[in-house]
Amino acid sequence: MDLGVRWKLHGDGRTPAPGAVVRPDERLSWPRTVGLGAQHVVAMFGASFVAPVLMGLDPNLAIMMSGVATVIFLLATRGRVPSYLGCSLSFVGVAAVIRAQGGTSATVTGAVLVVGAVLFLVGLAVQRFGARIIHAAMPPIVTGAVVMLIGFNLAPVTASTYWPQDQWTALLVMLFTGLAVVCLRGFWSRIAIFLGLVFGYGISWAFDRVFGKIHSVGPSGKVTDHWRLDLSAVSHADWIGLPHLHGPSFQWSAVLVALPVVIALVAENAGHVKAVGEMTGDPLDDKLGTAISADGVASVLSTAVGGPPNTTYSENIGVMAATRVYSTAAYWAAAGFALLFGLCPKFGAVVAAIPGGVLGGITVILYGMIGLLGAQIWINAKVDLRNPLNLVPAAAGIIIGVGNVSMKFTDTFSLSGIALGTLVVITGYHALRAFAPAHLKTQEPLLDEGTSTYDTEADAETGSRADTRAPHAKS
């Protein structure tokens, strides 16, 4: 059985030949391959560590399980789809809602485990019936609206939780991260979130030395005098040790809040597979169902032991675009680095100490980007918002999701925010379509044909930076 773990040496093993790429079944020399693996870990570092912290989960376990998830994905796709799997930002809002309802970390991981299982079943269905079933249930107008409401539903988390902890640090980090995303080129732009974290650590440390303690809302939610950067837990953490594991707990109310994220994850996977296929010149439509199922299995395994869900990362597409190296050997190396980081509690303690003001500045950009990826899906799919069949369900669902509108059915059961907004978009679109006149029913492109593009010509002209538009609520 070919598991995709055999690679041919590309050229002299040093650099790709002019105009050539290192294909998934090829590799450079092992030292260079290992170095590229480390580069992939750094590329996903910012978002993949911020996400578990925002979800209230162990960052050490998150990075370790991302390595395990990457191995599962590479084996499942037989090494044809180079990808790193990291913690999905799409679940941050879900975790916030569940915790606001009194849920624990076990409740969060239990709800997400069910999402992973559903994602696995969706992948099996795509393998059996093809990508057209995705279009039938989730055309671009629906997918874009759901991704948008998931992202914008997070706005109150930034506004009420992180930003008030240190507004000036948050403002500076927001400005720095924005400049890094826009002004830096190539690989450096791909790690802008990571650079924003480093800058935020430095600013918080400097402000503590210059201004002393800050009087504001602390991580506990109470107004106190506290240091912006508290590294006391780092000195007590061990250098080597296993992360904290816990089992999931299942509550229907939490599961219903989390289920809409399946739509965002399908869109992420479809965009990722399409973008990688375009870059490598290897049509991967036949691997879409396998990729979705592999994500589902990886998420189930991670959440079963208390970790976050995992999904493909578009940040790593940027690394591949900049280096022209698509070798899956580099991703095996990246998975190895992730496992090593996961076994270092001191490293996790540093991540867990991210100041609230720093998170405030980063999440302003990050959450907004997640929401606007929904609009990007509409643009790439050429969705006509002048058509009331598209406009009405999307408008209603987004307002419900962003405004966290609640609908109470019984004393023990209600729907609100993301769950209710998604339900309105999906059922509203299909119900209106059933009664709409024929001239409003225009054929739209398939989801996996309208969620990502890769501008190779622009990259060749600039010589540094590629524009990847795979939808990720790192996303």
Short mmCIF file of C-alpha atoms in Angstrom, two decimals, residues 4-11 13 16-17 20-30 33 36 79 82 324-331:
data_model
loop_
_atom_site.label_atom_id
_atom_site.label_comp_id
_atom_site.label_asym_id
_atom_site.label_seq_id
_atom_site.Cartn_x
_atom_site.Cartn_y
_atom_site.Cartn_z
CA GLY A 4 3.00 8.58 0.29
CA VAL A 5 6.13 8.32 2.45
CA ARG A 6 8.64 7.77 -0.33
CA TRP A 7 10.16 10.82 -2.00
CA LYS A 8 12.47 11.27 -4.97
CA LEU A 9 15.32 13.75 -4.64
CA HIS A 10 14.56 16.90 -6.63
CA GLY A 11 17.51 17.93 -8.79
CA GLY A 13 18.54 18.64 -3.51
CA PRO A 16 14.08 24.07 -7.27
CA ALA A 17 15.24 24.62 -10.83
CA ALA A 20 10.15 24.27 -11.51
CA VAL A 21 8.51 23.23 -8.25
CA VAL A 22 9.27 20.46 -5.77
CA ARG A 23 6.24 18.19 -6.13
CA PRO A 24 4.57 16.41 -3.19
CA ASP A 25 6.37 13.13 -3.97
CA GLU A 26 9.76 14.86 -4.20
CA ARG A 27 12.06 16.41 -1.60
CA LEU A 28 15.13 18.53 -1.20
CA SER A 29 18.05 17.36 0.95
CA TRP A 30 16.97 16.27 4.41
CA THR A 33 13.49 19.61 4.26
CA LEU A 36 11.20 23.90 5.74
CA GLY A 79 0.79 12.17 0.38
CA PRO A 82 0.54 18.76 1.24
CA ARG A 324 7.90 26.55 -4.47
CA VAL A 325 8.34 23.44 -2.33
CA TYR A 326 5.22 21.27 -2.03
CA SER A 327 6.97 18.21 -0.66
CA THR A 328 4.95 16.32 1.93
CA ALA A 329 8.26 15.34 3.52
CA ALA A 330 8.45 18.90 4.88
CA TYR A 331 5.05 18.41 6.52
#
